[in-house]
Coordinates of C-alpha atoms and ligand atoms in Angstrom, one line a residue:
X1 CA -2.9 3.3 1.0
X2 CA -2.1 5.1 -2.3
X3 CA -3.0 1.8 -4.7
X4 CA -6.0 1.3 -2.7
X5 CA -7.5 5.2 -3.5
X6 CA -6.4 4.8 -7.1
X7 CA -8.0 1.6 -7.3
X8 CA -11.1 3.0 -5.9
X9 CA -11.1 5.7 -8.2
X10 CA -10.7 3.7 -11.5
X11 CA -13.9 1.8 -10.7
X12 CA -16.8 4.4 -10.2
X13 CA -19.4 2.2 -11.5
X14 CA -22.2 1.3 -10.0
X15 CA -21.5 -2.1 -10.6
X16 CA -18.0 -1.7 -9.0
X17 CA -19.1 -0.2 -6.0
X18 CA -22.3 -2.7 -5.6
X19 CA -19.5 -5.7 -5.6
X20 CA -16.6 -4.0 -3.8
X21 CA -18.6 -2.6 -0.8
X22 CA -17.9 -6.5 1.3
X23 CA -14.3 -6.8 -0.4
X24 CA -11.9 -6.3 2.8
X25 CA -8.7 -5.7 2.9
X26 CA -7.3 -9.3 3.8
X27 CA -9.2 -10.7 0.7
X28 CA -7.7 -8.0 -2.2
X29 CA -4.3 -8.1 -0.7
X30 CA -1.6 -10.0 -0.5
X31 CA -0.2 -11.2 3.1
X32 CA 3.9 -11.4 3.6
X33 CA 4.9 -14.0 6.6
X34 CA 7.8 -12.3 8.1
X35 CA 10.4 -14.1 10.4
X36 CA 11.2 -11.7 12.8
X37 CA 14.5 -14.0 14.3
X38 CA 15.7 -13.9 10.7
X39 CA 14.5 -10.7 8.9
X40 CA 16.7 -7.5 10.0
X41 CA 18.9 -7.3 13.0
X42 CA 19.9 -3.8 14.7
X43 CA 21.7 -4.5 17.7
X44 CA 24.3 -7.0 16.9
X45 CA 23.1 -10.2 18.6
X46 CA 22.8 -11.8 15.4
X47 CA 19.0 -12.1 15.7
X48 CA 16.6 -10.1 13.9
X49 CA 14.3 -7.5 16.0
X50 CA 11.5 -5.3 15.8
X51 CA 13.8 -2.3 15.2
X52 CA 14.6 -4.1 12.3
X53 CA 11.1 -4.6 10.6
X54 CA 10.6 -0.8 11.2
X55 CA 13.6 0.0 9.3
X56 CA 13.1 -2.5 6.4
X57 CA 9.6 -1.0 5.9
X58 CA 10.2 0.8 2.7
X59 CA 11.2 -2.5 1.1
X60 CA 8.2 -4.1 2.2
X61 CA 6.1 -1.2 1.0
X62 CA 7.5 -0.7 -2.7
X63 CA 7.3 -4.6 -2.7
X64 CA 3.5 -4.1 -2.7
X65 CA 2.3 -6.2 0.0
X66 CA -0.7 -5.5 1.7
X67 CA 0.2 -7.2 5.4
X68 CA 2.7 -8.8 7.2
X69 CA 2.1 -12.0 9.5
X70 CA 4.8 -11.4 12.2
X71 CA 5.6 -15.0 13.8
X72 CA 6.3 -14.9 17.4
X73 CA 8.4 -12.1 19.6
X74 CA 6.6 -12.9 22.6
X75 CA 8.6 -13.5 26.1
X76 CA 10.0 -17.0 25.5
X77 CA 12.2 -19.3 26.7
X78 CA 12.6 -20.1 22.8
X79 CA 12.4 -23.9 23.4
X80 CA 10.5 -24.1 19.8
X81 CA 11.8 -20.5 19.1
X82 CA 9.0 -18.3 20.5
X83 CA 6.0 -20.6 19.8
X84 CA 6.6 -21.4 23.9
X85 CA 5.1 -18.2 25.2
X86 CA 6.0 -17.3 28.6
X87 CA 4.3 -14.2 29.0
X88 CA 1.1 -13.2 26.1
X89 CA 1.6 -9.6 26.6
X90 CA 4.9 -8.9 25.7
X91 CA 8.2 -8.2 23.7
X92 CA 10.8 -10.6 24.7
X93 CA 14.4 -8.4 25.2
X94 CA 15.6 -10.5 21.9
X95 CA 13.0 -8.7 19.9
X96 CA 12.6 -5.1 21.3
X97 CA 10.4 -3.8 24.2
X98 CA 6.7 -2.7 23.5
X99 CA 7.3 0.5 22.3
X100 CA 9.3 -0.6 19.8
X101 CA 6.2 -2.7 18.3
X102 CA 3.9 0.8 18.6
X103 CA 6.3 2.4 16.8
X104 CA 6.1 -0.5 14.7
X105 CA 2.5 -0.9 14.1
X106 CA 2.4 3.3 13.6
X107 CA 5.0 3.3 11.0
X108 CA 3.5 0.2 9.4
X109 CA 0.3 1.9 9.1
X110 CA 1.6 5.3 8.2
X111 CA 3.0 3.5 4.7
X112 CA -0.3 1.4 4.2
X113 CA 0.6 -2.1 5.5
X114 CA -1.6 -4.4 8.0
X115 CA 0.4 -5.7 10.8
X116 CA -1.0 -9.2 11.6
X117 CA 0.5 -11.0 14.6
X118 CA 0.6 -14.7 15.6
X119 CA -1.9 -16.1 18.4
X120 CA -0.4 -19.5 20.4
X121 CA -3.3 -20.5 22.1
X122 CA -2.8 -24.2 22.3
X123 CA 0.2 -24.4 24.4
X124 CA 2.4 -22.2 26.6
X125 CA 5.6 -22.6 27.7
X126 CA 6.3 -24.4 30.6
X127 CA 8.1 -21.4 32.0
X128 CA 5.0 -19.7 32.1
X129 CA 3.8 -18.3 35.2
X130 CA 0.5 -20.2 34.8
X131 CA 2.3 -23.5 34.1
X132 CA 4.4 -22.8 37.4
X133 CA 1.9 -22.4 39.5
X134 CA -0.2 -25.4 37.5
X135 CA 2.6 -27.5 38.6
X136 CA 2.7 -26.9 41.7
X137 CA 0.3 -29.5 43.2
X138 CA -3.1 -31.0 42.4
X139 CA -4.7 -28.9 44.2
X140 CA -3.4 -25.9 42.8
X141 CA -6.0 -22.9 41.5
X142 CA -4.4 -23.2 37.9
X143 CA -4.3 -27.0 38.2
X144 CA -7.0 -27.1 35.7
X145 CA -5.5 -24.8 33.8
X146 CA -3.7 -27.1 31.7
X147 CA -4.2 -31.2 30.5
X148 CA -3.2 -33.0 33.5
X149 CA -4.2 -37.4 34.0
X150 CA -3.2 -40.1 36.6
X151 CA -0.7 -42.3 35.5
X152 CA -1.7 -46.0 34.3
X153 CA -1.4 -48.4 37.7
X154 CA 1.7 -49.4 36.3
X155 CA 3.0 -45.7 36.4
X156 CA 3.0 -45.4 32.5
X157 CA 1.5 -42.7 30.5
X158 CA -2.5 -42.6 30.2
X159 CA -2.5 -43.8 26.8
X160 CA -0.5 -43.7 23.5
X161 CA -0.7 -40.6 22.3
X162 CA 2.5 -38.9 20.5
X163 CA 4.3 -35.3 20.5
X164 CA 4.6 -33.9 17.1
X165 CA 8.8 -33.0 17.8
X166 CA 8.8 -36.9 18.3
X167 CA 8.3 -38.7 22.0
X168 CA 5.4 -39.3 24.1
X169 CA 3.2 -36.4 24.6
X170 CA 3.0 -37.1 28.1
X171 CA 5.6 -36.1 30.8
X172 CA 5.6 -37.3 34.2
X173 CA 5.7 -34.3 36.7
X174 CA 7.5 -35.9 40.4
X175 CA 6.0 -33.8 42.6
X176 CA 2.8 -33.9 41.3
X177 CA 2.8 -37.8 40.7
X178 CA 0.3 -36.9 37.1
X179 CA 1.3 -36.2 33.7
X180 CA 1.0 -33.6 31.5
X181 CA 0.0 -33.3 27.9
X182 CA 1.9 -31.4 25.4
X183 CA 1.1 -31.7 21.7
X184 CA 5.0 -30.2 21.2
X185 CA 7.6 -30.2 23.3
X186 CA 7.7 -31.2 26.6
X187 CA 8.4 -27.3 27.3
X188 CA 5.3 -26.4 25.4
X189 CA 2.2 -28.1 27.6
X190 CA -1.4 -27.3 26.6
X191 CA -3.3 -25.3 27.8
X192 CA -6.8 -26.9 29.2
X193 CA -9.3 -24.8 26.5
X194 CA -12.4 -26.4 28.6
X195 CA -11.2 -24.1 31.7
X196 CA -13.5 -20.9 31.1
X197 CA -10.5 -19.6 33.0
X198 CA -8.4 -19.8 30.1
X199 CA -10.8 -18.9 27.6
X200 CA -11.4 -15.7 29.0
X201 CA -7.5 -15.2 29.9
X202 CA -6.8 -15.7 26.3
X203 CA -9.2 -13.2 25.3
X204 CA -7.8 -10.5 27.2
X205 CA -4.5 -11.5 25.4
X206 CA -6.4 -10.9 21.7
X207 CA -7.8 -7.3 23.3
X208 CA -4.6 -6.4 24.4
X209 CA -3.0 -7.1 20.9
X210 CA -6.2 -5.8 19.1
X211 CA -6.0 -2.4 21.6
X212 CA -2.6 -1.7 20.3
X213 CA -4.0 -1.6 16.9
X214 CA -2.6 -5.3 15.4
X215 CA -4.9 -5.8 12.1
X216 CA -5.5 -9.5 12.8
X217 CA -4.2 -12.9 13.9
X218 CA -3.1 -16.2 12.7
X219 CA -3.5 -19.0 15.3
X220 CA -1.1 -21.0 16.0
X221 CA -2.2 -25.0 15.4
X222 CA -5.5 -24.8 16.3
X223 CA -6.4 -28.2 15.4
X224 CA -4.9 -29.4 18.2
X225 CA -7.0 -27.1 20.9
X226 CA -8.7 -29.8 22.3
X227 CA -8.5 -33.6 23.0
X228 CA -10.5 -36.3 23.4
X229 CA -11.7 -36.4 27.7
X230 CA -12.0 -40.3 27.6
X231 CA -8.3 -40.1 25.8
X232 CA -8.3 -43.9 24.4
X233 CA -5.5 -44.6 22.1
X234 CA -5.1 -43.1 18.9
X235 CA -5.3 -46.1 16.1
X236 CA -2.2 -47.0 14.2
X237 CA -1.5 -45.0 11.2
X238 CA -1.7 -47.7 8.4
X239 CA 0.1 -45.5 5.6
X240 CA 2.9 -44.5 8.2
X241 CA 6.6 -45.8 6.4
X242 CA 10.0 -45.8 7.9
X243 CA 11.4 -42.1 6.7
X244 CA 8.2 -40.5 7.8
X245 CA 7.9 -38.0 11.3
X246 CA 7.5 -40.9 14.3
X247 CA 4.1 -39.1 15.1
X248 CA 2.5 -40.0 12.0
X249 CA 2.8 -43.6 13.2
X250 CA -0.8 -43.2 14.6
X251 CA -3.4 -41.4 13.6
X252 CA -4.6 -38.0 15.7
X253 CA -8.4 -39.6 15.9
X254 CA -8.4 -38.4 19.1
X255 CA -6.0 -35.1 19.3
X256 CA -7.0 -33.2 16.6
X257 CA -9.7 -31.5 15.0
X258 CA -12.2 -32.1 17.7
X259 CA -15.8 -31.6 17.7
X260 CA -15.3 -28.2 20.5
X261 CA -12.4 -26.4 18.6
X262 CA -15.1 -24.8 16.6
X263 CA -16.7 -23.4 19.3
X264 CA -13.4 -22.1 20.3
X265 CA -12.9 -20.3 17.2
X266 CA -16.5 -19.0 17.1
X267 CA -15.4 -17.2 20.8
X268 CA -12.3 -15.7 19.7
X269 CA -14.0 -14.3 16.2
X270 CA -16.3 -12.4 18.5
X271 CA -13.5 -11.1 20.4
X272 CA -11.6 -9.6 17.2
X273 CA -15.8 -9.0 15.6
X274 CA -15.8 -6.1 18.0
X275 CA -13.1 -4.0 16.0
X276 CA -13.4 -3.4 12.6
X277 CA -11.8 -4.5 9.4
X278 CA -9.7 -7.1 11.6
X279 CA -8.9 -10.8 10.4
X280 CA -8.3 -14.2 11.9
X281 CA -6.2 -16.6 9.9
X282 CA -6.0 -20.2 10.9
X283 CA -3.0 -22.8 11.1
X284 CA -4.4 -26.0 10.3
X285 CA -2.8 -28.7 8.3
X286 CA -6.2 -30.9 7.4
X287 CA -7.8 -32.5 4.5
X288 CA -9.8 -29.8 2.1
X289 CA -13.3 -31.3 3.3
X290 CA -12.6 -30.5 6.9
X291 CA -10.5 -27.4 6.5
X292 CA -13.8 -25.6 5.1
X293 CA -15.4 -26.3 8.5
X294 CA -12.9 -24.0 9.8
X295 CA -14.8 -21.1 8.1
X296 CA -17.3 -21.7 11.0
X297 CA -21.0 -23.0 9.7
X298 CA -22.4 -19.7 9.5
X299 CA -18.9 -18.5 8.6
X300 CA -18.3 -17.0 12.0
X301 CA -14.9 -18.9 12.4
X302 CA -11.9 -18.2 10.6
X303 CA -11.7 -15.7 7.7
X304 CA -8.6 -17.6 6.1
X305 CA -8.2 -21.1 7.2
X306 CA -4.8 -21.6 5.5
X307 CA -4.8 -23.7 2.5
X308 CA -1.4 -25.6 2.6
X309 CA -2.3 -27.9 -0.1
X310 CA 0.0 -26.2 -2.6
X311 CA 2.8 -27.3 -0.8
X312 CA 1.9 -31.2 -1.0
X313 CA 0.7 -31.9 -4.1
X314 CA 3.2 -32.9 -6.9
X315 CA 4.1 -30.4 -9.2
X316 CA 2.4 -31.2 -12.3
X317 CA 0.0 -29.5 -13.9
X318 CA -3.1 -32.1 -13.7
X319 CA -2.4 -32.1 -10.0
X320 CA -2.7 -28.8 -9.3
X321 CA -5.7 -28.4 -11.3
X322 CA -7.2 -31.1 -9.6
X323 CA -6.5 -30.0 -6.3
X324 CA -7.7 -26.2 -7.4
X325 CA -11.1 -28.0 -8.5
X326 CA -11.3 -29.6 -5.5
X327 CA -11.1 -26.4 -3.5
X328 CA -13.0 -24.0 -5.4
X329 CA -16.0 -26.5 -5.4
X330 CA -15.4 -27.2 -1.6
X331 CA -15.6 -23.6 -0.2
X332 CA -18.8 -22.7 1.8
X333 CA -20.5 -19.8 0.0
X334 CA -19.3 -16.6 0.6
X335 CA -15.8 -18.1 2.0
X336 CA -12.9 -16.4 0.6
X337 CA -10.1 -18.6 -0.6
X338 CA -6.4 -18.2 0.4
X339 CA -3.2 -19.8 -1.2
X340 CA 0.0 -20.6 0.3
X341 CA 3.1 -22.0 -1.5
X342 CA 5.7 -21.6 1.7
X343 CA 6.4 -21.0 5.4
X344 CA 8.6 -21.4 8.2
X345 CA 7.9 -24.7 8.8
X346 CA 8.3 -26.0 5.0
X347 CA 11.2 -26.7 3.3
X348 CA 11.4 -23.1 0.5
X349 CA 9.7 -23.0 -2.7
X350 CA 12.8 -23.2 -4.6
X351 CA 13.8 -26.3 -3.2
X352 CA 10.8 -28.0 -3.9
X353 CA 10.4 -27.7 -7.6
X354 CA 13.8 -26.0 -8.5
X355 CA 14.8 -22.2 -9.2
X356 CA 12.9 -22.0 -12.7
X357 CA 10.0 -23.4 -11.7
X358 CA 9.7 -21.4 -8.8
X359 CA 9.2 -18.6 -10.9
X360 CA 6.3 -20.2 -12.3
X361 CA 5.0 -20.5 -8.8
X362 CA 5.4 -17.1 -7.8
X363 CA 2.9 -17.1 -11.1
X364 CA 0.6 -19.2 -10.0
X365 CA 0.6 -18.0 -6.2
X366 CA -0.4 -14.1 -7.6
X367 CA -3.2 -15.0 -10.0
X368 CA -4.7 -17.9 -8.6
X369 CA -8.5 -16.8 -6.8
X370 CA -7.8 -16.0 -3.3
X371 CA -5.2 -14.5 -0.7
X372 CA -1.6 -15.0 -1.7
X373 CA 0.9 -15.2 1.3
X374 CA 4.7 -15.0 0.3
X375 CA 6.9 -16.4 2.8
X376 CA 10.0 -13.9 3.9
X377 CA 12.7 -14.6 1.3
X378 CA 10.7 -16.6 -1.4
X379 CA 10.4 -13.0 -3.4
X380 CA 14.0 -13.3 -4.3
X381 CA 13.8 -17.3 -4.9
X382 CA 15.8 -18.0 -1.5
X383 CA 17.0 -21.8 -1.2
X384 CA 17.1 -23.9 2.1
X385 CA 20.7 -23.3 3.2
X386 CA 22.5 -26.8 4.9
X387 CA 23.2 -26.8 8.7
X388 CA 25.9 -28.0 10.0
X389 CA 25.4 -30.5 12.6
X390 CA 26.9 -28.2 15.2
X391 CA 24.4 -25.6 14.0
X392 CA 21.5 -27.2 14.4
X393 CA 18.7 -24.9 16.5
X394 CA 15.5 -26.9 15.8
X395 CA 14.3 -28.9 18.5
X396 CA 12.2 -30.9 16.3
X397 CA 15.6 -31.7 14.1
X398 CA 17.6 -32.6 17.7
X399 CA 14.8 -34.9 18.8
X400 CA 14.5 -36.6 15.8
X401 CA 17.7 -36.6 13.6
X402 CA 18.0 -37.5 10.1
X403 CA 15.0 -37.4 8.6
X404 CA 15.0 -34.0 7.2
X405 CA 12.4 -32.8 9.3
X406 CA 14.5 -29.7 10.9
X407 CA 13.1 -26.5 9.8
X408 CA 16.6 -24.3 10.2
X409 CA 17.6 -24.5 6.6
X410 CA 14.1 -22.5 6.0
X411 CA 14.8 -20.2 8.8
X412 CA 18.4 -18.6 7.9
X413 CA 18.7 -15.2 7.3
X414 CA 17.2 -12.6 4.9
X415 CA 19.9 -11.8 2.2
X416 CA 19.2 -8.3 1.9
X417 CA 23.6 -7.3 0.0
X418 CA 26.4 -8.7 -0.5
X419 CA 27.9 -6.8 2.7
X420 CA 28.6 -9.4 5.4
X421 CA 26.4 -11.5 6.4
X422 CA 24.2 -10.3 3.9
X423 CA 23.4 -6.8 5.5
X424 CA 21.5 -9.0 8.1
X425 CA 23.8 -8.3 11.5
X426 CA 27.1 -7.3 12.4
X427 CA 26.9 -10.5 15.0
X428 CA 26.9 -13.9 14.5
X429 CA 23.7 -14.9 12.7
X430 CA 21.8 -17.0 15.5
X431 CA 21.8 -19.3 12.1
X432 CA 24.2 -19.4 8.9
X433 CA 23.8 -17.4 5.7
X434 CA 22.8 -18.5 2.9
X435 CA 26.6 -19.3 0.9
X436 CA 24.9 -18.0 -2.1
X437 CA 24.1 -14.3 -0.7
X438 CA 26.4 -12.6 -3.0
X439 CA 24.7 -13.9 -5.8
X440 CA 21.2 -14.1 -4.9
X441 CA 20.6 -11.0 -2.7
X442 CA 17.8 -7.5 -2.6
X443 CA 20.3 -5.4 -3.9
X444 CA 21.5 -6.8 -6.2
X445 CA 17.7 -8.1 -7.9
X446 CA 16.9 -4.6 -7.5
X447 CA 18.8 -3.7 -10.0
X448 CA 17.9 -6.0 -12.5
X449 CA 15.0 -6.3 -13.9
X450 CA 14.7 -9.9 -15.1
X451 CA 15.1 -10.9 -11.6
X452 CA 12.6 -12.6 -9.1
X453 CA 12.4 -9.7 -6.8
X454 CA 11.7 -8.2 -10.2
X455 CA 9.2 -10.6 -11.0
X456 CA 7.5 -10.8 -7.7
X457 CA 7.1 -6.7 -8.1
X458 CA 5.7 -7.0 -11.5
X459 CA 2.9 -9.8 -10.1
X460 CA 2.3 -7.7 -7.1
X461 CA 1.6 -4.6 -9.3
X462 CA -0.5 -6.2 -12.0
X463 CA -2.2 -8.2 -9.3
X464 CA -3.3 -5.0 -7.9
X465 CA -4.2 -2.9 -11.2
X466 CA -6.4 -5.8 -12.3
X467 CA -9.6 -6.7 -10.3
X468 CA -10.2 -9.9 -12.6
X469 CA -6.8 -10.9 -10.5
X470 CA -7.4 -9.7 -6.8
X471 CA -11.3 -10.6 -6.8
X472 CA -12.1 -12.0 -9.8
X473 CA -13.7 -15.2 -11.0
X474 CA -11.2 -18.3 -11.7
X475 CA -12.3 -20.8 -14.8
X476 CA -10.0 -23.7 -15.7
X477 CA -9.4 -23.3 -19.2
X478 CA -6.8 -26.2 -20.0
X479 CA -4.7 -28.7 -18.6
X480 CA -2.2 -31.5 -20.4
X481 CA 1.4 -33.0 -18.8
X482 CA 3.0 -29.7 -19.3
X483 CA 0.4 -27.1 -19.4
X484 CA -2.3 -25.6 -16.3
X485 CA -4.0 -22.8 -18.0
X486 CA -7.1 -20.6 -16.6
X487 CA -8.6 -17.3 -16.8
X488 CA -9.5 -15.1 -14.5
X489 CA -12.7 -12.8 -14.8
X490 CA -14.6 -9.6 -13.5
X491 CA -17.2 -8.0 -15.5
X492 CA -16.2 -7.9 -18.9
X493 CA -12.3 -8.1 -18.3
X494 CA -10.9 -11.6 -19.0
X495 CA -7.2 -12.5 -18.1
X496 CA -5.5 -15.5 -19.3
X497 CA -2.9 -17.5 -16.9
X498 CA -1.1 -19.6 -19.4
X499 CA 1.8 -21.8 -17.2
X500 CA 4.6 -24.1 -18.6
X501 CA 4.9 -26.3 -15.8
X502 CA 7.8 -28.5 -17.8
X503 CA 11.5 -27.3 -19.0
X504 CA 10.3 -27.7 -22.7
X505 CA 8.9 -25.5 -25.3
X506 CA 5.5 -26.3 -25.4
X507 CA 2.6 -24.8 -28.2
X508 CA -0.4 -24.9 -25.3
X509 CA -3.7 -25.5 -27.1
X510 CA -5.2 -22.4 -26.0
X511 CA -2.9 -19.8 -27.0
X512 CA -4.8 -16.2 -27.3
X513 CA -5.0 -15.2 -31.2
X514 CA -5.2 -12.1 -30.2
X515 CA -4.0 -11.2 -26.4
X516 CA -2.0 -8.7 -25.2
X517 CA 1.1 -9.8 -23.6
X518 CA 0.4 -8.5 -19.8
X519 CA 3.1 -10.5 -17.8
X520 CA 5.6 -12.9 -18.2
X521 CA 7.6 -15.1 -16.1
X522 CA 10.9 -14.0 -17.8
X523 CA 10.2 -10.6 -18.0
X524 CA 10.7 -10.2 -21.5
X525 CA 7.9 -9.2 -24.0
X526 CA 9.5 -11.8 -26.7
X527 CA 8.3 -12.7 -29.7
X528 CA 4.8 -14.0 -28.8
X529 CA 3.8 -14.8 -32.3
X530 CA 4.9 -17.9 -32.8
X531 CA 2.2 -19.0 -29.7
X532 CA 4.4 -20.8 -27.6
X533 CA 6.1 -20.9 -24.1
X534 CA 9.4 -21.2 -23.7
X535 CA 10.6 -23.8 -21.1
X536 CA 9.7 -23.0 -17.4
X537 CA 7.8 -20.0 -18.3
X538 CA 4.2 -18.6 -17.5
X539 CA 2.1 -15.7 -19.4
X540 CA -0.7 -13.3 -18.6
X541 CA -2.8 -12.3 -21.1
X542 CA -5.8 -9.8 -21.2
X543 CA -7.7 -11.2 -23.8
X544 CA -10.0 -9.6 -26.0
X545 CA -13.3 -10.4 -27.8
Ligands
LIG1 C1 3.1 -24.4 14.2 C2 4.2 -23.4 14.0 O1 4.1 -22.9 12.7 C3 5.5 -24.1 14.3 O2 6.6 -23.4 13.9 C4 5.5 -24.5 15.8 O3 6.7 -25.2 16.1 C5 4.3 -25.3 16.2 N1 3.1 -24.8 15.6 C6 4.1 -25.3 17.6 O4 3.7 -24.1 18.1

């Protein structure tokens, strides 16, 4: 990639080239999570495709990204939209055929950019050849390919145990007389990970990917890969409150996180060891103590266990710092950290914390120590949009109404003009546009360069120019109820993040005297003398001794 020569060329010291030889890749650039369904559609069906990713390259390229994290396009019955695979090796007719993702994966390399795809490994779906035959009788050769128990002797489920789309995670199969686990939907059962069976079939799926030349993975839920063999109840959840998902009524003592998952992990990072320069990027939603055991003990698991904790923690400045202490001091040495402020699963960005401060955000997410990934849409401050009832897609949001747990309004469609339907199809959008897309669309922040898109450029670019940023040290430098400050450091550069977190003015305590004005959040040099920030609005500084 062109940034990547020029940023080797800058740095011919010895110094430099001593530090930079282990940086990768997936550690000094910045991942984009693209929604295929919702990103670019070329054939009129009203969902996005693979054609679609290929033609929208250019925008992804001169965006300055360094990957993209494709979720599913697999052969699926789309029960949970894709994450129920019916078939590993595949394009489902939706998205394309297979030679539309080679031509995908050649033109994404030919402009510089990683093509990371998603890995389900937990579950299939139960259209899967595998679960058919599994189903078929006990005494089937793929019986033990998936989590199959006797009922109790009063014919209900073995234990207690909950689906996370709400329900028992048991189903009873008739012909079989057992049920079968599913940490999902009852279309989505688990796989049975202590089958070396599966193991290995799974691993043929990660060569087959890996052989087509896909830069990496992110796994799909892998703290639920394994369960518990005795399977007692899980314990009552004591902080669970009426408003809050129906699984989290118990605790996942005994579904999640369990002691073999690492070993798991440690097989399939040998599988993707064997090519180079590849990553593997883990889902799991898990306190910070026990997501750093997902780096593997000898950090031979994941490269990048997601940090999620952005999204959770209030936005307020002492409780991002806090949580940033607490995750810069729990990190293995040598683990590489990773940041994530949105996804397809999360309600967007914007939403959260409101349109200014997502600005702020964006600020945060692109100088904070670690791998950034923006979620499709985010870079031009994208809202959730409000389904009607009759639109509703998300099985989690149909199982369980009314508690805002649907994902759809994160989902709709990229607003790429004010054409119809945003530029996104000629069809019906499988969900509805965003009402605000002639307002708030990538044409029109292209041309204007106080924009987000604008922003999210600017961050991208400086983030790039300015190793203190992309590998750089972090030290907190100041935090008070409207201010997070730090600085960022490599070799004698120092860069001062400087973040108004509140929609006043504020004077923060540890204004440069004399800085020079690198970034700002409202992408106006200003008058920078006085030494304040103006509401919602965050600074980069180079500072200088
Ligand atoms: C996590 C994925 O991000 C989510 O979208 C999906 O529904 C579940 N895993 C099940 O695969």
């Amino acid at each position: 990639m062109e940034v990547r020569t020029k940023f080797r060329r800058d740095h011919r010291d010895e110094d430099f080239v001593m530090n930079h030889r282990l940086i990768s890749w997936w550690q000094d650039g910045v991942i984009y999570q693209l929604y295929p369904r919702s990103f670019q559609d070329t054939n009129g069906d009203g969902i996005g495709d693979l054609a679609g990713i290929t033609n929208r390259l250019s925008y992804l390229r001169d965006l300055g990204i360094e990957a993209i994290w494709l979720s599913p396009f697999f052969p699926s019955p789309m029960a949970d939209f894709g994450y129920d695979v019916s078939e590993y090796c595949g394009v489902d007719p939706t998205f394309g055929a297979l030679t539309d993702f080679d031509d995908l994966v050649t033109a994404a390399h030919n402009v510089g950019i990683k093509l990371i795809i998603d890995f389900v490994p937990n579950h299939t779906s139960d259209q899967h050849p595998w679960f058919v035959e599994s189903r078929r009788s006990r005494f089937n050769s793929k019986r033990d390919w998936y989590v199959w128990r006797d009922p109790k002797p009063d014919g209900s489920p073995p234990n207690n145990w909950l689906s996370e789309f709400g329900g028992p995670a048991w189903t009873f199969d008739h012909r079989s007389g057992q049920y079968y686990y599913h940490a999902y939907l009852k279309q989505q059962p688990d796989l049975n990970w202590r089958n070396s069976d599966v193991r290995e079939m799974m691993f043929d799926v990660l060569r087959f990917w890996l052989d087509r030349g896909v830069d990496g993975f992110r796994v799909d839920a892998i703290h639920h890969l394994y369960e518990d063999q005795e399977g007692a109840d899980n314990p009552p959840n004591p902080a669970w409150r009426e408003g809050m998902a129906p699984a989290r009524r118990l605790l996942r003592k005994y579904t999640m996180d369990q002691p073999e998952t690492h070993e798991a992990i440690r097989d399939i990072r040998r599988v993707i060891d064997r090519y180079s320069e590849r990553v593997l990027i883990g889902e799991a939603y898990l306190p910070i103590e026990i997501l750093m055991t997902y780096y593997g003990s000898r950090l031979d698991g994941f490269h990048l266990p997601f940090n999620f904790h952005l999204m959770s923690t209030l936005w307020k400045p002492n409780d991002i710092a806090a949580l940033i202490q607490a995750y810069e001091s729990a990190l293995p040495a040598g683990a590489w950290p990773n940041w994530v402020l949105g996804n397809h699963d999360r309600s967007r960005l914007a939403s959260r914390i409101g349109s200014a401060q997502a600005r702020v955000a964006a600020m945060l997410l692109l100088t904070l120590r670690g791998t950034p990934t923006i979620y499709q849409g985010e870079e031009i401050g994208m809202t959730d949009v409000p389904i009607p009832q009759d639109r509703v897609r998300d099985p989690w949001e149909k199982n369980v109404p009314g508690l805002g747990l649907g994902r759809d309004p994160v989902r709709t469609p990229m607003l790429w003009d004010g054409c119809t339907n945003a530029g996104f199809s000629n069809g019906q959008p499988w969900l509805p546009v965003s009402p605000n897309f002639r307002d708030q669309n990538v044409e029109l922040q292209a041309g204007d360069p106080c924009s987000m898109l604008a922003l999210y450029r600017a961050l991208l670019t400086l983030r790039r120019r300015e190793s203190a940023l992309s590998i750089g040290g972090y030290e907190p430098v100041d935090v008070s109820e409207s201010v997070l400050a730090y600085e960022r450091r490599y070799n004698d550069q120092r860069l001062l993040v400087v973040l108004n977190l509140s929609a006043d003015t504020v004077h923060p305590r540890c204004w440069p005297i004399s800085g020079e004005l690198l970034q700002s959040t409202s992408m106006q040099p200003g008058d920078r003398s006085g030494g304040h920030l103006a509401p919602d609005e965050g600074c980069v500084f180079r500072l200088q001794d």
